[in-house]
PDB file of C-alpha atoms in Angstrom:
ATOM      1  CA  LEU Q 317      -7.823  -6.678  -4.029  1.00  0.00           C
ATOM      2  CA  ASP Q 318     -10.993  -7.516  -5.202  1.00  0.00           C
ATOM      3  CA  PHE Q 319     -11.817  -3.907  -4.093  1.00  0.00           C
ATOM      4  CA  GLY Q 320     -15.736  -5.307  -5.827  1.00  0.00           C
ATOM      5  CA  TYR Q 321     -16.783  -7.317  -2.624  1.00  0.00           C
ATOM      6  CA  THR Q 322     -15.178  -4.937   0.299  1.00  0.00           C
ATOM      7  CA  ASP Q 323     -16.422  -3.012   3.669  1.00  0.00           C
ATOM      8  CA  LEU Q 324     -15.551  -0.121   4.850  1.00  0.00           C
ATOM      9  CA  VAL Q 325     -14.932   0.116   8.004  1.00  0.00           C
ATOM     10  CA  GLN Q 326     -13.862   3.881   9.812  1.00  0.00           C
ATOM     11  CA  MET Q 327     -11.231   3.618  12.951  1.00  0.00           C
ATOM     12  CA  ARG Q 328     -11.815   6.236  15.724  1.00  0.00           C
ATOM     13  CA  ASP Q 329      -8.708   8.366  14.650  1.00  0.00           C
ATOM     14  CA  GLY Q 330     -10.766   8.584  11.545  1.00  0.00           C
ATOM     15  CA  THR Q 331      -8.578   6.464   9.230  1.00  0.00           C
ATOM     16  CA  LEU Q 332     -10.283   3.852   6.869  1.00  0.00           C
ATOM     17  CA  ARG Q 333     -10.625   0.098   6.715  1.00  0.00           C
ATOM     18  CA  GLY Q 334     -11.304  -1.917   3.540  1.00  0.00           C
ATOM     19  CA  TYR Q 335     -11.563  -5.206   3.505  1.00  0.00           C
ATOM     20  CA  SER Q 336     -12.111  -7.521   0.763  1.00  0.00           C
ATOM     21  CA  GLN Q 337     -11.243 -10.641  -0.339  1.00  0.00           C
ATOM     22  CA  LEU Q 338      -7.011 -11.175  -1.845  1.00  0.00           C
ATOM     23  CA  TYR Q 339      -6.698 -13.320  -4.829  1.00  0.00           C
ATOM     24  CA  LEU Q 340      -3.458 -15.302  -3.654  1.00  0.00           C
ATOM     25  CA  ASP Q 341      -2.224 -18.741  -4.911  1.00  0.00           C
ATOM     26  CA  SER Q 342      -5.622 -19.365  -6.749  1.00  0.00           C
ATOM     27  CA  LYS Q 343      -7.246 -19.184  -3.519  1.00  0.00           C
ATOM     28  CA  ARG Q 344      -9.841 -16.567  -1.942  1.00  0.00           C
ATOM     29  CA  GLN Q 345      -8.022 -15.422   0.858  1.00  0.00           C
ATOM     30  CA  GLY Q 346      -8.652 -12.569   3.525  1.00  0.00           C
ATOM     31  CA  GLY Q 347      -6.921  -9.478   2.770  1.00  0.00           C
ATOM     32  CA  MET Q 348      -7.450  -5.888   3.764  1.00  0.00           C
ATOM     33  CA  ALA Q 349      -5.786  -2.586   3.009  1.00  0.00           C
ATOM     34  CA  THR Q 350      -5.875   1.293   4.931  1.00  0.00           C
ATOM     35  CA  ALA Q 351      -6.080   4.775   4.066  1.00  0.00           C
ATOM     36  CA  SER Q 352      -6.223   8.533   5.901  1.00  0.00           C
ATOM     37  CA  ALA Q 353      -9.561  10.056   6.199  1.00  0.00           C
ATOM     38  CA  TYR Q 354     -10.299  11.822   2.705  1.00  0.00           C
ATOM     39  CA  SER Q 355      -7.551  10.489   0.810  1.00  0.00           C
ATOM     40  CA  ASN Q 356      -7.830   8.163  -2.490  1.00  0.00           C
ATOM     41  CA  THR Q 357      -4.331   5.972  -1.972  1.00  0.00           C
ATOM     42  CA  TRP Q 358      -4.774   2.994  -0.239  1.00  0.00           C
ATOM     43  CA  THR Q 359      -2.205   0.459   1.537  1.00  0.00           C
ATOM     44  CA  ALA Q 360      -2.716  -2.727   1.024  1.00  0.00           C
ATOM     45  CA  TYR Q 361      -1.860  -5.020   4.037  1.00  0.00           C
ATOM     46  CA  ASP Q 362       1.028  -7.440   3.880  1.00  0.00           C
ATOM     47  CA  GLY Q 363      -0.408 -10.399   2.676  1.00  0.00           C
ATOM     48  CA  VAL Q 364      -3.548 -12.204   4.376  1.00  0.00           C
ATOM     49  CA  LEU Q 365      -5.227 -11.530   7.512  1.00  0.00           C
ATOM     50  CA  PRO Q 366      -3.986 -13.883  10.053  1.00  0.00           C
ATOM     51  CA  GLY Q 367      -6.870 -16.599  10.943  1.00  0.00           C
ATOM     52  CA  LEU Q 368      -8.534 -15.506   7.459  1.00  0.00           C
ATOM     53  CA  GLU Q 369      -6.301 -17.628   5.118  1.00  0.00           C
ATOM     54  CA  ALA Q 370      -7.893 -20.496   2.949  1.00  0.00           C
ATOM     55  CA  SER Q 371      -5.833 -23.601   2.940  1.00  0.00           C
ATOM     56  CA  THR Q 372      -7.807 -25.246   0.144  1.00  0.00           C
ATOM     57  CA  THR Q 373      -9.808 -24.385  -2.698  1.00  0.00           C
ATOM     58  CA  SER Q 374     -12.806 -26.078  -0.457  1.00  0.00           C
ATOM     59  CA  ASP Q 375     -12.353 -23.657   2.129  1.00  0.00           C
ATOM     60  CA  GLN Q 376     -12.153 -20.412   0.457  1.00  0.00           C
ATOM     61  CA  ARG Q 377     -12.733 -16.688   1.937  1.00  0.00           C
ATOM     62  CA  TYR Q 378     -15.636 -15.190   0.226  1.00  0.00           C
ATOM     63  CA  TRP Q 379     -16.654 -11.255   0.127  1.00  0.00           C
ATOM     64  CA  THR Q 380     -16.380  -9.879   3.794  1.00  0.00           C
ATOM     65  CA  GLY Q 381     -18.898  -8.303   6.252  1.00  0.00           C
ATOM     66  CA  VAL Q 382     -16.762  -6.745   8.739  1.00  0.00           C
ATOM     67  CA  GLN Q 383     -18.240  -5.055  11.694  1.00  0.00           C
ATOM     68  CA  GLU Q 384     -16.639  -3.190  15.219  1.00  0.00           C
ATOM     69  CA  ASN Q 385     -18.218  -3.183  18.131  1.00  0.00           C
ATOM     70  CA  ASN Q 386     -17.666  -1.624  21.476  1.00  0.00           C
ATOM     71  CA  GLY Q 387     -13.763  -2.725  21.172  1.00  0.00           C
ATOM     72  CA  ASN Q 388     -15.003  -6.361  19.174  1.00  0.00           C
ATOM     73  CA  TRP Q 389     -14.795  -7.246  15.430  1.00  0.00           C
ATOM     74  CA  PHE Q 390     -16.539  -9.394  13.965  1.00  0.00           C
ATOM     75  CA  ALA Q 391     -16.602 -11.057  10.386  1.00  0.00           C
ATOM     76  CA  MET Q 392     -19.490 -12.813   7.946  1.00  0.00           C
ATOM     77  CA  ILE Q 393     -17.560 -14.976   5.309  1.00  0.00           C
ATOM     78  CA  ASN Q 394     -18.606 -16.907   3.122  1.00  0.00           C
ATOM     79  CA  SER Q 395     -16.514 -20.121   2.888  1.00  0.00           C
ATOM     80  CA  PHE Q 396     -17.014 -20.955  -0.605  1.00  0.00           C
ATOM     81  CA  SER Q 397     -16.340 -24.368  -2.605  1.00  0.00           C
ATOM     82  CA  GLU Q 398     -14.903 -24.868  -6.159  1.00  0.00           C
ATOM     83  CA  SER Q 399     -16.288 -28.354  -6.088  1.00  0.00           C
ATOM     84  CA  SER Q 400     -19.438 -27.021  -4.319  1.00  0.00           C
ATOM     85  CA  GLN Q 401     -20.010 -24.003  -6.586  1.00  0.00           C
ATOM     86  CA  GLY Q 402     -21.103 -22.989  -3.156  1.00  0.00           C
ATOM     87  CA  GLY Q 403     -21.047 -22.037   0.559  1.00  0.00           C
ATOM     88  CA  ALA Q 404     -22.709 -21.011   4.110  1.00  0.00           C
ATOM     89  CA  VAL Q 405     -21.755 -18.063   5.767  1.00  0.00           C
ATOM     90  CA  ASP Q 406     -18.767 -18.857   8.552  1.00  0.00           C
ATOM     91  CA  LEU Q 407     -18.366 -15.992  12.106  1.00  0.00           C
ATOM     92  CA  PHE Q 408     -14.577 -14.773  13.193  1.00  0.00           C
ATOM     93  CA  PHE Q 409     -13.695 -12.998  15.789  1.00  0.00           C
ATOM     94  CA  SER Q 410     -10.826 -10.537  16.593  1.00  0.00           C
ATOM     95  CA  ARG Q 411      -9.602  -8.014  19.306  1.00  0.00           C
ATOM     96  CA  ASP Q 412      -7.991  -5.380  16.705  1.00  0.00           C
ATOM     97  CA  GLY Q 413      -9.085  -6.172  13.189  1.00  0.00           C
ATOM     98  CA  ILE Q 414      -6.311  -7.324  11.690  1.00  0.00           C
ATOM     99  CA  ARG Q 415      -5.780 -10.955  13.651  1.00  0.00           C
ATOM    100  CA  TRP Q 416      -8.738 -13.461  13.294  1.00  0.00           C
ATOM    101  CA  SER Q 417     -10.369 -16.527  14.619  1.00  0.00           C
ATOM    102  CA  LYS Q 418     -12.756 -18.872  13.790  1.00  0.00           C
ATOM    103  CA  VAL Q 419     -15.652 -19.482  15.893  1.00  0.00           C
ATOM    104  CA  SER Q 420     -18.662 -20.769  14.240  1.00  0.00           C
ATOM    105  CA  ASP Q 421     -18.541 -22.986  10.927  1.00  0.00           C
ATOM    106  CA  SER Q 422     -22.173 -22.869   9.025  1.00  0.00           C
ATOM    107  CA  TRP Q 423     -22.815 -19.451  11.683  1.00  0.00           C
ATOM    108  CA  VAL Q 424     -25.587 -18.859   8.989  1.00  0.00           C
ATOM    109  CA  PRO Q 425     -26.366 -21.825   7.743  1.00  0.00           C
ATOM    110  CA  LEU Q 426     -27.440 -23.284   4.157  1.00  0.00           C
ATOM    111  CA  GLY Q 427     -31.588 -23.900   3.715  1.00  0.00           C
ATOM    112  CA  THR Q 428     -32.431 -27.368   2.842  1.00  0.00           C
ATOM    113  CA  GLY Q 429     -35.093 -29.353   0.651  1.00  0.00           C
ATOM    114  CA  GLY Q 430     -34.079 -26.898  -2.180  1.00  0.00           C
ATOM    115  CA  GLU Q 431     -35.008 -23.855  -0.091  1.00  0.00           C
ATOM    116  CA  TRP Q 432     -33.786 -20.235  -1.917  1.00  0.00           C
ATOM    117  CA  ASP Q 433     -30.557 -20.878  -0.495  1.00  0.00           C
ATOM    118  CA  THR Q 434     -29.878 -24.309  -0.236  1.00  0.00           C
ATOM    119  CA  VAL Q 435     -26.680 -23.956  -2.712  1.00  0.00           C
ATOM    120  CA  ASN Q 436     -24.882 -20.662  -1.898  1.00  0.00           C
ATOM    121  CA  ILE Q 437     -25.058 -17.639   0.841  1.00  0.00           C
ATOM    122  CA  PHE Q 438     -23.272 -14.293  -0.780  1.00  0.00           C
ATOM    123  CA  SER Q 439     -22.516 -12.679   2.664  1.00  0.00           C
ATOM    124  CA  GLY Q 440     -24.643  -9.609   3.778  1.00  0.00           C
ATOM    125  CA  LYS Q 441     -22.547  -6.413   5.291  1.00  0.00           C
ATOM    126  CA  ASP Q 442     -23.088  -5.225   8.696  1.00  0.00           C
ATOM    127  CA  LEU Q 443     -25.453  -6.476  11.371  1.00  0.00           C
ATOM    128  CA  VAL Q 444     -28.482  -4.049  11.991  1.00  0.00           C
ATOM    129  CA  ARG Q 445     -29.704  -3.240  15.217  1.00  0.00           C
ATOM    130  CA  VAL Q 446     -33.720  -4.323  15.374  1.00  0.00           C
ATOM    131  CA  GLY Q 447     -35.049  -3.791  18.867  1.00  0.00           C
ATOM    132  CA  ASN Q 448     -33.271  -6.661  20.703  1.00  0.00           C
ATOM    133  CA  ASN Q 449     -32.543  -8.450  18.147  1.00  0.00           C
ATOM    134  CA  TRP Q 450     -29.641  -8.254  15.519  1.00  0.00           C
ATOM    135  CA  ASN Q 451     -30.314  -9.393  11.764  1.00  0.00           C
ATOM    136  CA  TYR Q 452     -28.076  -9.930   9.273  1.00  0.00           C
ATOM    137  CA  TYR Q 453     -29.571  -9.433   5.217  1.00  0.00           C
ATOM    138  CA  TYR Q 454     -27.980 -11.652   2.725  1.00  0.00           C
ATOM    139  CA  ALA Q 455     -28.316 -13.050  -0.236  1.00  0.00           C
ATOM    140  CA  GLY Q 456     -28.923 -16.215  -1.269  1.00  0.00           C
ATOM    141  CA  THR Q 457     -29.036 -18.927  -4.188  1.00  0.00           C
ATOM    142  CA  ARG Q 458     -30.586 -22.544  -4.799  1.00  0.00           C
ATOM    143  CA  ASP Q 459     -28.206 -22.420  -7.977  1.00  0.00           C
ATOM    144  CA  ALA Q 460     -24.001 -23.054  -8.118  1.00  0.00           C
ATOM    145  CA  HIS Q 461     -22.082 -20.468  -8.942  1.00  0.00           C
ATOM    146  CA  ASP Q 462     -21.060 -21.642 -11.729  1.00  0.00           C
ATOM    147  CA  SER Q 463     -24.687 -21.996 -13.069  1.00  0.00           C
ATOM    148  CA  ALA Q 464     -26.131 -20.569 -16.092  1.00  0.00           C
ATOM    149  CA  LEU Q 465     -29.418 -19.984 -14.204  1.00  0.00           C
ATOM    150  CA  PHE Q 466     -28.450 -18.045 -11.296  1.00  0.00           C
ATOM    151  CA  ARG Q 467     -30.998 -16.833  -9.048  1.00  0.00           C
ATOM    152  CA  ARG Q 468     -30.441 -14.740  -5.983  1.00  0.00           C
ATOM    153  CA  GLN Q 469     -32.894 -13.651  -3.457  1.00  0.00           C
ATOM    154  CA  LEU Q 470     -32.875 -11.531  -0.211  1.00  0.00           C
ATOM    155  CA  GLY Q 471     -33.559 -13.080   3.181  1.00  0.00           C
ATOM    156  CA  ALA Q 472     -32.366 -12.323   6.908  1.00  0.00           C
ATOM    157  CA  ALA Q 473     -31.158 -14.063   9.884  1.00  0.00           C
ATOM    158  CA  SER Q 474     -31.107 -12.995  13.596  1.00  0.00           C
ATOM    159  CA  ILE Q 475     -29.711 -12.977  16.891  1.00  0.00           C
ATOM    160  CA  GLY Q 476     -30.322 -11.491  19.825  1.00  0.00           C
ATOM    161  CA  TYR Q 477     -28.744  -8.232  19.816  1.00  0.00           C
ATOM    162  CA  GLN Q 478     -24.987  -8.515  21.383  1.00  0.00           C
ATOM    163  CA  ARG Q 479     -25.456 -12.435  21.470  1.00  0.00           C
ATOM    164  CA  ILE Q 480     -22.571 -13.560  19.548  1.00  0.00           C
ATOM    165  CA  GLY Q 481     -21.117 -16.150  22.178  1.00  0.00           C
ATOM    166  CA  GLN Q 482     -22.160 -18.939  23.693  1.00  0.00           C
ATOM    167  CA  VAL Q 483     -22.035 -21.532  26.637  1.00  0.00           C
ATOM    168  CA  ALA Q 484     -23.712 -24.371  25.892  1.00  0.00           C
ATOM    169  CA  SER Q 485     -23.331 -26.307  29.305  1.00  0.00           C
ATOM    170  CA  GLU Q 486     -20.746 -24.359  31.747  1.00  0.00           C
ATOM    171  CA  GLY Q 487     -18.141 -21.340  31.479  1.00  0.00           C
ATOM    172  CA  THR Q 488     -15.967 -18.720  32.822  1.00  0.00           C
ATOM    173  CA  PHE Q 489     -13.997 -15.919  31.155  1.00  0.00           C
ATOM    174  CA  THR Q 490     -12.140 -12.624  32.761  1.00  0.00           C
ATOM    175  CA  THR Q 491     -12.707  -9.599  30.958  1.00  0.00           C
ATOM    176  CA  GLN Q 492      -9.979  -7.372  30.227  1.00  0.00           C
ATOM    177  CA  LYS Q 493      -9.567  -4.557  32.856  1.00  0.00           C
ATOM    178  CA  VAL Q 494     -12.108  -1.720  33.410  1.00  0.00           C
ATOM    179  CA  LYS Q 495     -12.886   0.801  35.846  1.00  0.00           C
ATOM    180  CA  THR Q 496     -16.531   1.035  37.220  1.00  0.00           C
ATOM    181  CA  THR Q 497     -19.204   2.613  36.912  1.00  0.00           C
ATOM    182  CA  GLY Q 498     -21.120   1.275  39.710  1.00  0.00           C
ATOM    183  CA  GLN Q 499     -22.634  -1.286  37.480  1.00  0.00           C
ATOM    184  CA  LEU Q 500     -22.313  -4.212  35.638  1.00  0.00           C
ATOM    185  CA  ILE Q 501     -24.799  -4.336  33.018  1.00  0.00           C
ATOM    186  CA  ILE Q 502     -25.547  -7.840  31.305  1.00  0.00           C
ATOM    187  CA  ASN Q 503     -27.636  -9.306  28.459  1.00  0.00           C
ATOM    188  CA  ALA Q 504     -27.492 -13.229  28.869  1.00  0.00           C
ATOM    189  CA  ASP Q 505     -30.491 -15.824  28.183  1.00  0.00           C
ATOM    190  CA  ALA Q 506     -29.493 -17.881  31.162  1.00  0.00           C
ATOM    191  CA  GLU Q 507     -32.821 -19.417  31.638  1.00  0.00           C
ATOM    192  CA  GLY Q 508     -32.486 -23.528  32.284  1.00  0.00           C
ATOM    193  CA  GLY Q 509     -29.285 -22.128  34.563  1.00  0.00           C
ATOM    194  CA  SER Q 510     -27.368 -18.805  36.231  1.00  0.00           C
ATOM    195  CA  VAL Q 511     -24.404 -16.584  35.684  1.00  0.00           C
ATOM    196  CA  THR Q 512     -22.621 -14.780  38.040  1.00  0.00           C
ATOM    197  CA  ALA Q 513     -19.570 -12.803  38.401  1.00  0.00           C
ATOM    198  CA  GLU Q 514     -16.881 -11.829  40.796  1.00  0.00           C
ATOM    199  CA  LEU Q 515     -13.955  -8.561  41.108  1.00  0.00           C
ATOM    200  CA  ILE Q 516     -10.785  -9.605  40.747  1.00  0.00           C
ATOM    201  CA  ASP Q 517      -8.313  -6.460  41.956  1.00  0.00           C
ATOM    202  CA  MET Q 518      -6.025  -6.026  39.208  1.00  0.00           C
ATOM    203  CA  SER Q 519      -3.191  -5.074  42.229  1.00  0.00           C
ATOM    204  CA  ASN Q 520      -2.872  -8.432  43.427  1.00  0.00           C
ATOM    205  CA  ARG Q 521      -5.257 -10.606  40.980  1.00  0.00           C
ATOM    206  CA  GLN Q 522      -7.111 -11.526  44.448  1.00  0.00           C
ATOM    207  CA  VAL Q 523     -10.732 -11.449  44.358  1.00  0.00           C
ATOM    208  CA  ILE Q 524     -12.658  -8.633  46.005  1.00  0.00           C
ATOM    209  CA  SER Q 525     -13.915  -9.846  49.625  1.00  0.00           C
ATOM    210  CA  GLY Q 526     -17.710  -9.621  49.178  1.00  0.00           C
ATOM    211  CA  TYR Q 527     -17.330 -10.165  45.310  1.00  0.00           C
ATOM    212  CA  ALA Q 528     -17.042 -13.847  44.850  1.00  0.00           C
ATOM    213  CA  HIS Q 529     -18.786 -15.519  42.747  1.00  0.00           C
ATOM    214  CA  GLU Q 530     -21.131 -16.932  46.027  1.00  0.00           C
ATOM    215  CA  ASP Q 531     -21.395 -13.773  46.749  1.00  0.00           C
ATOM    216  CA  CYS Q 532     -22.907 -13.173  43.530  1.00  0.00           C
ATOM    217  CA  ASP Q 533     -27.257 -12.260  43.534  1.00  0.00           C
ATOM    218  CA  ALA Q 534     -27.925 -14.914  40.377  1.00  0.00           C
ATOM    219  CA  VAL Q 535     -29.127 -13.527  37.254  1.00  0.00           C
ATOM    220  CA  THR Q 536     -31.805 -16.818  35.857  1.00  0.00           C
ATOM    221  CA  ASN Q 537     -33.712 -15.588  33.500  1.00  0.00           C
ATOM    222  CA  ASP Q 538     -33.346 -14.646  29.801  1.00  0.00           C
ATOM    223  CA  THR Q 539     -32.723 -10.020  30.317  1.00  0.00           C
ATOM    224  CA  TYR Q 540     -31.074  -7.913  27.747  1.00  0.00           C
ATOM    225  CA  TYR Q 541     -29.863  -5.045  30.903  1.00  0.00           C
ATOM    226  CA  SER Q 542     -29.888  -6.193  33.846  1.00  0.00           C
ATOM    227  CA  ALA Q 543     -27.645  -4.999  36.739  1.00  0.00           C
ATOM    228  CA  MET Q 544     -25.446  -7.655  38.237  1.00  0.00           C
ATOM    229  CA  THR Q 545     -25.891  -6.835  42.367  1.00  0.00           C
ATOM    230  CA  TRP Q 546     -23.623  -8.953  44.920  1.00  0.00           C
ATOM    231  CA  GLY Q 547     -26.359  -9.368  48.485  1.00  0.00           C
ATOM    232  CA  GLY Q 548     -27.918  -6.181  47.158  1.00  0.00           C
ATOM    233  CA  ASN Q 549     -25.024  -4.592  46.568  1.00  0.00           C
ATOM    234  CA  TYR Q 550     -23.989  -2.543  43.618  1.00  0.00           C
ATOM    235  CA  LEU Q 551     -20.118  -2.592  42.107  1.00  0.00           C
ATOM    236  CA  PRO Q 552     -17.953  -0.209  44.226  1.00  0.00           C
ATOM    237  CA  VAL Q 553     -17.157   2.715  42.046  1.00  0.00           C
ATOM    238  CA  GLY Q 554     -13.823   3.336  40.878  1.00  0.00           C
ATOM    239  CA  SER Q 555     -12.144   0.362  41.541  1.00  0.00           C
ATOM    240  CA  ARG Q 556     -10.305  -1.186  38.645  1.00  0.00           C
TER     241      ARG Q 556
END
């Protein structure tokens, strides 16, 4: 593990995870080590993290930034190419911080037309909330990694707070089991479309009467905090 490029995440039980690039088989890949709180002893994960393998020298995992948010894990990773000596930032997702899947190529794309980040973007660390945005601060360069002149500059990209995913046309997803507290809050840009929801009884996996998609009062605007209703009714308190 190259701990010169490490992102530390403290778990709820106090243990630490250090995410870093693992140089294996002449390729930079995704690795991790763990330690108990206030310990100087680290234990490396056995091998490359699933989903963060580098298949070729043209698709290496370089300099990781990892963040956990409400049980969702995000990794912002520079996919480095030996041939171009550069690369953009790809986005990976995980439910446990161990098994990963790529959800977006060039999530932060390279600049164009000789801009300061045309050749290489070095992954920043965390997503920082600023108002209703997540800001991602990173370093970039117009020079190849092996260039004698290697000028780095700092910049930022932004995305709506907690708005990592998007639906281009139509789609559905089912959440994990939750216990309701009276309101289901939605954060979505639904302008030009709509978002509806329905409740499924986990005991029989059937839709709860009165809380189907067709009963839902559709959200059709851009909102960061709105409660979903069904015929004007909120969630039934205490249901699962």
